[in-house]
Amino acid sequence: MTTETIENFSELNLSENILKALTEMGFEKPSPIQAQGIPAVMQGADVIGQAQTGTGKTAAFGIPVLERIDLSSNAVQALVLCPTRELAVQVSEEIGRLAKYQKGIRIEAIYGGDSIDRQIRSLKRGVHIVVGTPGRVMDHMERKTLKFDEVRMMVLDEADEMLDMGFREDIESILADMPEDRQTILFSATMSKPIMSITKRFLNDPILIKVVRNELTNVNIEQVFFEVKPQAKVEVMTRLIDMHHLKSLLVFCNTKRKVDEIVEDLQLRGYASEGIHGDLRQQQRSNVMSKFKAGVTTILVATDVAARGIDVSGLDGVINFDIPLDEEYYVHRIGRTGRAGMSGKAFSLVARDEKFRLKTIENYTKVKIEKGVIPSYEDIVGVRKARFVESISAAIKNGDDLDLYNDVLEMLHHSGYSTEQIVGAMAKQIMGVQKNEYADSNLAWEERRGERDGRREGSGDRFERRSSGGSRFERGGREGDRRGSDRFAPAGRGESRRSEGGRDESRKSAVPEAGMTRLFLSLGRKDHILPKDIVGAIAGEANIPGKTIGAIDIYDKFTFVDVPERDARAVLRAMDGNTIKGKPVQIDIAK
Ligand code: ADP
Ligand code: MG
């Protein structure tokens, strides 16, 4: 059976129930990873599937998992591990939709941040498919509230992200605890050495399915870059949004801190924008996402990792506020637009020191990214004016209750204003044109004669660099490796360059003592926490002696704490999402 010939789900030997659900979900034909993956998984083999985000990997394993559940047993028969709570929820919901006509199947999402007692009660009633995050699954295994003796299928979804997030050990101990004769399936957007080593250890003679990225050459995506001074990026971005009338837009940047900065800046300028990144609580994220899907928010600003977990379609465009550090991320990002035959725009804002990365991306994708011209202030006022006239005409045509406002003009005339003045003032206000704070000539950087790509600029990029401090938490290993030395630089604008113990001191302590694990906490000096607060919280919550806690480096916005290696996991589990001095804290292994 070759995949080219599979045009229909009915060719995949699926049960009527599943086919009915698929029709209802509007799935017309299997995606390539489904066409190849479903038969391989159904035949019982171990499978490695590689395909990028948004290609339908969930159903590729979800359908065969559903086909193999034995409803006469109440035991857990399939375990799916996902990197984040969002993904766990999303995957369990998608499997739920696929299972709509399989009465009696129970699927449960198990993740941190949700009441463990509620989960335990639910698990007691009997669950066939568990979709969970590694930390919480481990937790249940230790409490013996989850038993895996009957598990036949084990799925590692978004395996690359799980490893990037530091779940390697958890995954390995979970895998080691599964019945020997289970089937193991691993899905990932990228393949790295650590993933290959996991597959070597835990998969049996796996079938490798790799779907080539056709997004790389998706002709529906218009790829353009703009050479922009770092401090003018938001201005240029808003001009592009206005110029192209982008109403549903995803903006990517490399760090969480940048997400917050951009959102704040956009909101101040009157754009309906919200950010999504790993620091948001589940409730906040769902909130942000439903507003975006409803069109209340038009601009969603995200980091690469956070964007993995969201399912949005019909975007007008994607803006790369920063150029990603990884070529594959660029492909993932722009693949979010121009779907299903619609056209999409992918704009990249390139600072001088990012130019070489753009070149690397071009080499990788084999597509030339065109250089664009930044719209002038006049251009922007022009398009806004045209749109204003259009919307006023529409309001007049559609308005049957306009006589309610008849006297407004009269009232203003009474105050001594001319009709021209009144209309002008209203236009300006409604159009929301900002005062021109940047000269057009001051937005782009000039290519110096003989400048080589990849050259780093000295002072002009401070704005860029200062964002890298908190980034490790979001991006994990890859970025950490490349930019590790920035990590301990004092973070934040106008902040003293003197960190606790000084810059050199903190560099020296970048490696924790033997036997210790360095943890990253999302609270810092700005939260008024003191070493004793941290010791108190960790010792109390994780139940370890305070004196075993090692070095504590408090920075403005985050803190590094060394704890004994053997206690690191207990501390993570006890503290992540917990509070210190009433402030919610995110905690993770520092990389
Ligand atoms: P991935 O895990 O590869 O990132 P998902 O499984 O989350 O992708 O699927 C992305 C989106 O595409 C989801 O909204 C899903 O419902 C939809 N989808 C998946 N398979 C199909 C299909 N065969 N036809 C139409 N839509 C699909
Ligand atoms: Mg997925």
PDB file of C-alpha atoms in Angstrom, residues 427-560:
ATOM      1  CA  ALA A 427     -11.280  61.491  11.795  1.00  0.00           C
ATOM      2  CA  LYS A 428      -8.013  61.839  13.631  1.00  0.00           C
ATOM      3  CA  GLN A 429      -9.473  60.390  16.787  1.00  0.00           C
ATOM      4  CA  ILE A 430     -11.246  57.483  15.162  1.00  0.00           C
ATOM      5  CA  MET A 431      -8.435  56.658  12.786  1.00  0.00           C
ATOM      6  CA  GLY A 432      -6.155  56.459  15.794  1.00  0.00           C
ATOM      7  CA  VAL A 433      -3.229  57.891  13.870  1.00  0.00           C
ATOM      8  CA  GLN A 434      -0.310  58.270  16.207  1.00  0.00           C
ATOM      9  CA  LYS A 435       1.881  61.241  16.140  1.00  0.00           C
ATOM     10  CA  ASN A 436       4.810  60.466  13.939  1.00  0.00           C
ATOM     11  CA  GLU A 437       7.370  59.607  16.578  1.00  0.00           C
ATOM     12  CA  TYR A 438       9.927  58.258  14.163  1.00  0.00           C
ATOM     13  CA  ALA A 439      11.261  59.994  11.138  1.00  0.00           C
ATOM     14  CA  ASP A 440      10.878  57.650   8.185  1.00  0.00           C
ATOM     15  CA  SER A 441      14.592  57.938   7.642  1.00  0.00           C
ATOM     16  CA  ASN A 442      15.322  56.655  11.108  1.00  0.00           C
ATOM     17  CA  LEU A 443      13.727  53.225  10.900  1.00  0.00           C
ATOM     18  CA  ALA A 444      16.071  51.160   8.795  1.00  0.00           C
ATOM     19  CA  TRP A 445      19.724  50.507   9.307  1.00  0.00           C
ATOM     20  CA  GLU A 446      22.060  51.276   6.483  1.00  0.00           C
ATOM     21  CA  GLU A 447      24.155  48.569   4.951  1.00  0.00           C
ATOM     22  CA  ARG A 448      27.724  49.734   5.438  1.00  0.00           C
ATOM     23  CA  ARG A 449      29.906  49.477   2.437  1.00  0.00           C
ATOM     24  CA  GLY A 450      31.742  46.191   2.379  1.00  0.00           C
ATOM     25  CA  GLU A 451      29.834  44.918   5.370  1.00  0.00           C
ATOM     26  CA  ARG A 452      29.912  41.207   5.754  1.00  0.00           C
ATOM     27  CA  ASP A 453      26.926  39.245   6.827  1.00  0.00           C
ATOM     28  CA  GLY A 454      27.095  37.957  10.313  1.00  0.00           C
ATOM     29  CA  ARG A 455      29.086  40.787  11.737  1.00  0.00           C
ATOM     30  CA  ARG A 456      27.933  41.747  15.184  1.00  0.00           C
ATOM     31  CA  GLU A 457      27.308  45.291  16.064  1.00  0.00           C
ATOM     32  CA  GLY A 458      28.772  46.824  19.167  1.00  0.00           C
ATOM     33  CA  SER A 459      26.358  49.101  20.948  1.00  0.00           C
ATOM     34  CA  GLY A 460      23.295  49.368  18.763  1.00  0.00           C
ATOM     35  CA  ASP A 461      21.882  46.038  19.741  1.00  0.00           C
ATOM     36  CA  ARG A 462      21.592  46.392  23.484  1.00  0.00           C
ATOM     37  CA  PHE A 463      17.865  46.379  23.105  1.00  0.00           C
ATOM     38  CA  GLU A 464      18.170  42.956  21.519  1.00  0.00           C
ATOM     39  CA  ARG A 465      20.625  41.453  23.866  1.00  0.00           C
ATOM     40  CA  ARG A 466      18.960  42.339  27.088  1.00  0.00           C
ATOM     41  CA  SER A 467      16.136  40.008  26.273  1.00  0.00           C
ATOM     42  CA  SER A 468      18.203  36.916  26.386  1.00  0.00           C
ATOM     43  CA  GLY A 469      18.410  36.689  30.157  1.00  0.00           C
ATOM     44  CA  GLY A 470      15.186  34.874  30.800  1.00  0.00           C
ATOM     45  CA  SER A 471      15.100  32.958  27.605  1.00  0.00           C
ATOM     46  CA  ARG A 472      16.429  29.621  28.706  1.00  0.00           C
ATOM     47  CA  PHE A 473      13.273  28.866  30.564  1.00  0.00           C
ATOM     48  CA  GLU A 474      11.313  29.007  27.393  1.00  0.00           C
ATOM     49  CA  ARG A 475      13.629  27.644  24.791  1.00  0.00           C
ATOM     50  CA  GLY A 476      15.544  24.954  26.547  1.00  0.00           C
ATOM     51  CA  GLY A 477      18.842  23.492  25.530  1.00  0.00           C
ATOM     52  CA  ARG A 478      19.494  24.613  22.014  1.00  0.00           C
ATOM     53  CA  GLU A 479      19.403  28.278  22.754  1.00  0.00           C
ATOM     54  CA  GLY A 480      21.027  27.797  26.095  1.00  0.00           C
ATOM     55  CA  ASP A 481      24.002  26.187  24.424  1.00  0.00           C
ATOM     56  CA  ARG A 482      24.450  28.901  21.909  1.00  0.00           C
ATOM     57  CA  ARG A 483      23.832  31.886  24.043  1.00  0.00           C
ATOM     58  CA  GLY A 484      24.727  30.485  27.394  1.00  0.00           C
ATOM     59  CA  SER A 485      27.140  33.241  28.270  1.00  0.00           C
ATOM     60  CA  ASP A 486      24.435  35.865  28.084  1.00  0.00           C
ATOM     61  CA  ARG A 487      22.441  34.088  30.637  1.00  0.00           C
ATOM     62  CA  PHE A 488      24.006  35.520  33.697  1.00  0.00           C
ATOM     63  CA  ALA A 489      24.312  39.015  32.350  1.00  0.00           C
ATOM     64  CA  PRO A 490      22.343  41.472  34.442  1.00  0.00           C
ATOM     65  CA  ALA A 491      18.904  41.653  32.973  1.00  0.00           C
ATOM     66  CA  GLY A 492      16.639  44.538  32.311  1.00  0.00           C
ATOM     67  CA  ARG A 493      16.785  48.126  31.326  1.00  0.00           C
ATOM     68  CA  GLY A 494      18.257  50.657  33.718  1.00  0.00           C
ATOM     69  CA  GLU A 495      19.213  47.972  36.137  1.00  0.00           C
ATOM     70  CA  SER A 496      22.416  48.009  38.028  1.00  0.00           C
ATOM     71  CA  ARG A 497      25.077  46.007  36.283  1.00  0.00           C
ATOM     72  CA  ARG A 498      26.150  44.713  39.625  1.00  0.00           C
ATOM     73  CA  SER A 499      24.447  41.398  40.284  1.00  0.00           C
ATOM     74  CA  GLU A 500      24.871  39.635  43.597  1.00  0.00           C
ATOM     75  CA  GLY A 501      28.569  39.051  43.762  1.00  0.00           C
ATOM     76  CA  GLY A 502      29.229  40.841  40.495  1.00  0.00           C
ATOM     77  CA  ARG A 503      29.252  39.743  36.921  1.00  0.00           C
ATOM     78  CA  ASP A 504      32.420  37.676  37.009  1.00  0.00           C
ATOM     79  CA  GLU A 505      31.377  35.993  40.182  1.00  0.00           C
ATOM     80  CA  SER A 506      28.111  34.894  38.656  1.00  0.00           C
ATOM     81  CA  ARG A 507      29.842  33.592  35.571  1.00  0.00           C
ATOM     82  CA  LYS A 508      32.187  31.589  37.666  1.00  0.00           C
ATOM     83  CA  SER A 509      29.263  30.062  39.509  1.00  0.00           C
ATOM     84  CA  ALA A 510      27.544  29.140  36.257  1.00  0.00           C
ATOM     85  CA  VAL A 511      28.402  25.548  37.022  1.00  0.00           C
ATOM     86  CA  PRO A 512      26.920  24.271  40.264  1.00  0.00           C
ATOM     87  CA  GLU A 513      29.030  22.310  42.717  1.00  0.00           C
ATOM     88  CA  ALA A 514      29.278  18.580  42.197  1.00  0.00           C
ATOM     89  CA  GLY A 515      26.198  16.781  43.430  1.00  0.00           C
ATOM     90  CA  MET A 516      24.105  19.919  43.184  1.00  0.00           C
ATOM     91  CA  THR A 517      21.486  20.877  40.592  1.00  0.00           C
ATOM     92  CA  ARG A 518      20.890  24.476  39.695  1.00  0.00           C
ATOM     93  CA  LEU A 519      17.267  25.541  39.558  1.00  0.00           C
ATOM     94  CA  PHE A 520      15.764  28.581  37.899  1.00  0.00           C
ATOM     95  CA  LEU A 521      13.013  30.489  39.725  1.00  0.00           C
ATOM     96  CA  SER A 522      10.847  33.082  38.029  1.00  0.00           C
ATOM     97  CA  LEU A 523      10.984  35.464  41.021  1.00  0.00           C
ATOM     98  CA  GLY A 524      13.701  37.954  41.767  1.00  0.00           C
ATOM     99  CA  ARG A 525      14.627  41.132  43.560  1.00  0.00           C
ATOM    100  CA  LYS A 526      11.727  42.995  42.030  1.00  0.00           C
ATOM    101  CA  ASP A 527       9.458  40.619  43.926  1.00  0.00           C
ATOM    102  CA  HIS A 528      11.229  41.535  47.163  1.00  0.00           C
ATOM    103  CA  ILE A 529      12.236  38.009  47.943  1.00  0.00           C
ATOM    104  CA  LEU A 530      15.197  37.304  50.172  1.00  0.00           C
ATOM    105  CA  PRO A 531      17.355  34.183  50.410  1.00  0.00           C
ATOM    106  CA  LYS A 532      15.590  33.206  53.622  1.00  0.00           C
ATOM    107  CA  ASP A 533      12.204  33.276  51.866  1.00  0.00           C
ATOM    108  CA  ILE A 534      13.524  30.903  49.251  1.00  0.00           C
ATOM    109  CA  VAL A 535      15.151  28.567  51.744  1.00  0.00           C
ATOM    110  CA  GLY A 536      12.005  28.604  53.869  1.00  0.00           C
ATOM    111  CA  ALA A 537       9.704  27.839  50.956  1.00  0.00           C
ATOM    112  CA  ILE A 538      11.835  25.099  49.429  1.00  0.00           C
ATOM    113  CA  ALA A 539      12.685  23.422  52.730  1.00  0.00           C
ATOM    114  CA  GLY A 540       9.086  23.583  53.897  1.00  0.00           C
ATOM    115  CA  GLU A 541       7.332  22.567  50.703  1.00  0.00           C
ATOM    116  CA  ALA A 542       9.761  19.928  49.462  1.00  0.00           C
ATOM    117  CA  ASN A 543      10.512  18.721  52.958  1.00  0.00           C
ATOM    118  CA  ILE A 544      14.294  18.897  52.718  1.00  0.00           C
ATOM    119  CA  PRO A 545      16.675  20.340  55.348  1.00  0.00           C
ATOM    120  CA  GLY A 546      17.305  24.051  54.726  1.00  0.00           C
ATOM    121  CA  LYS A 547      21.030  23.680  55.266  1.00  0.00           C
ATOM    122  CA  THR A 548      21.380  21.357  52.277  1.00  0.00           C
ATOM    123  CA  ILE A 549      20.306  24.171  49.953  1.00  0.00           C
ATOM    124  CA  GLY A 550      23.345  25.672  48.249  1.00  0.00           C
ATOM    125  CA  ALA A 551      24.153  28.936  46.502  1.00  0.00           C
ATOM    126  CA  ILE A 552      21.315  31.362  45.869  1.00  0.00           C
ATOM    127  CA  ASP A 553      21.799  34.056  43.223  1.00  0.00           C
ATOM    128  CA  ILE A 554      19.005  36.582  43.217  1.00  0.00           C
ATOM    129  CA  TYR A 555      18.732  38.707  40.091  1.00  0.00           C
ATOM    130  CA  ASP A 556      16.230  41.370  39.356  1.00  0.00           C
ATOM    131  CA  LYS A 557      13.642  39.176  37.737  1.00  0.00           C
ATOM    132  CA  PHE A 558      14.767  35.651  38.471  1.00  0.00           C
ATOM    133  CA  THR A 559      16.869  33.602  40.806  1.00  0.00           C
ATOM    134  CA  PHE A 560      19.184  30.613  40.611  1.00  0.00           C
TER     135      PHE A 560
END
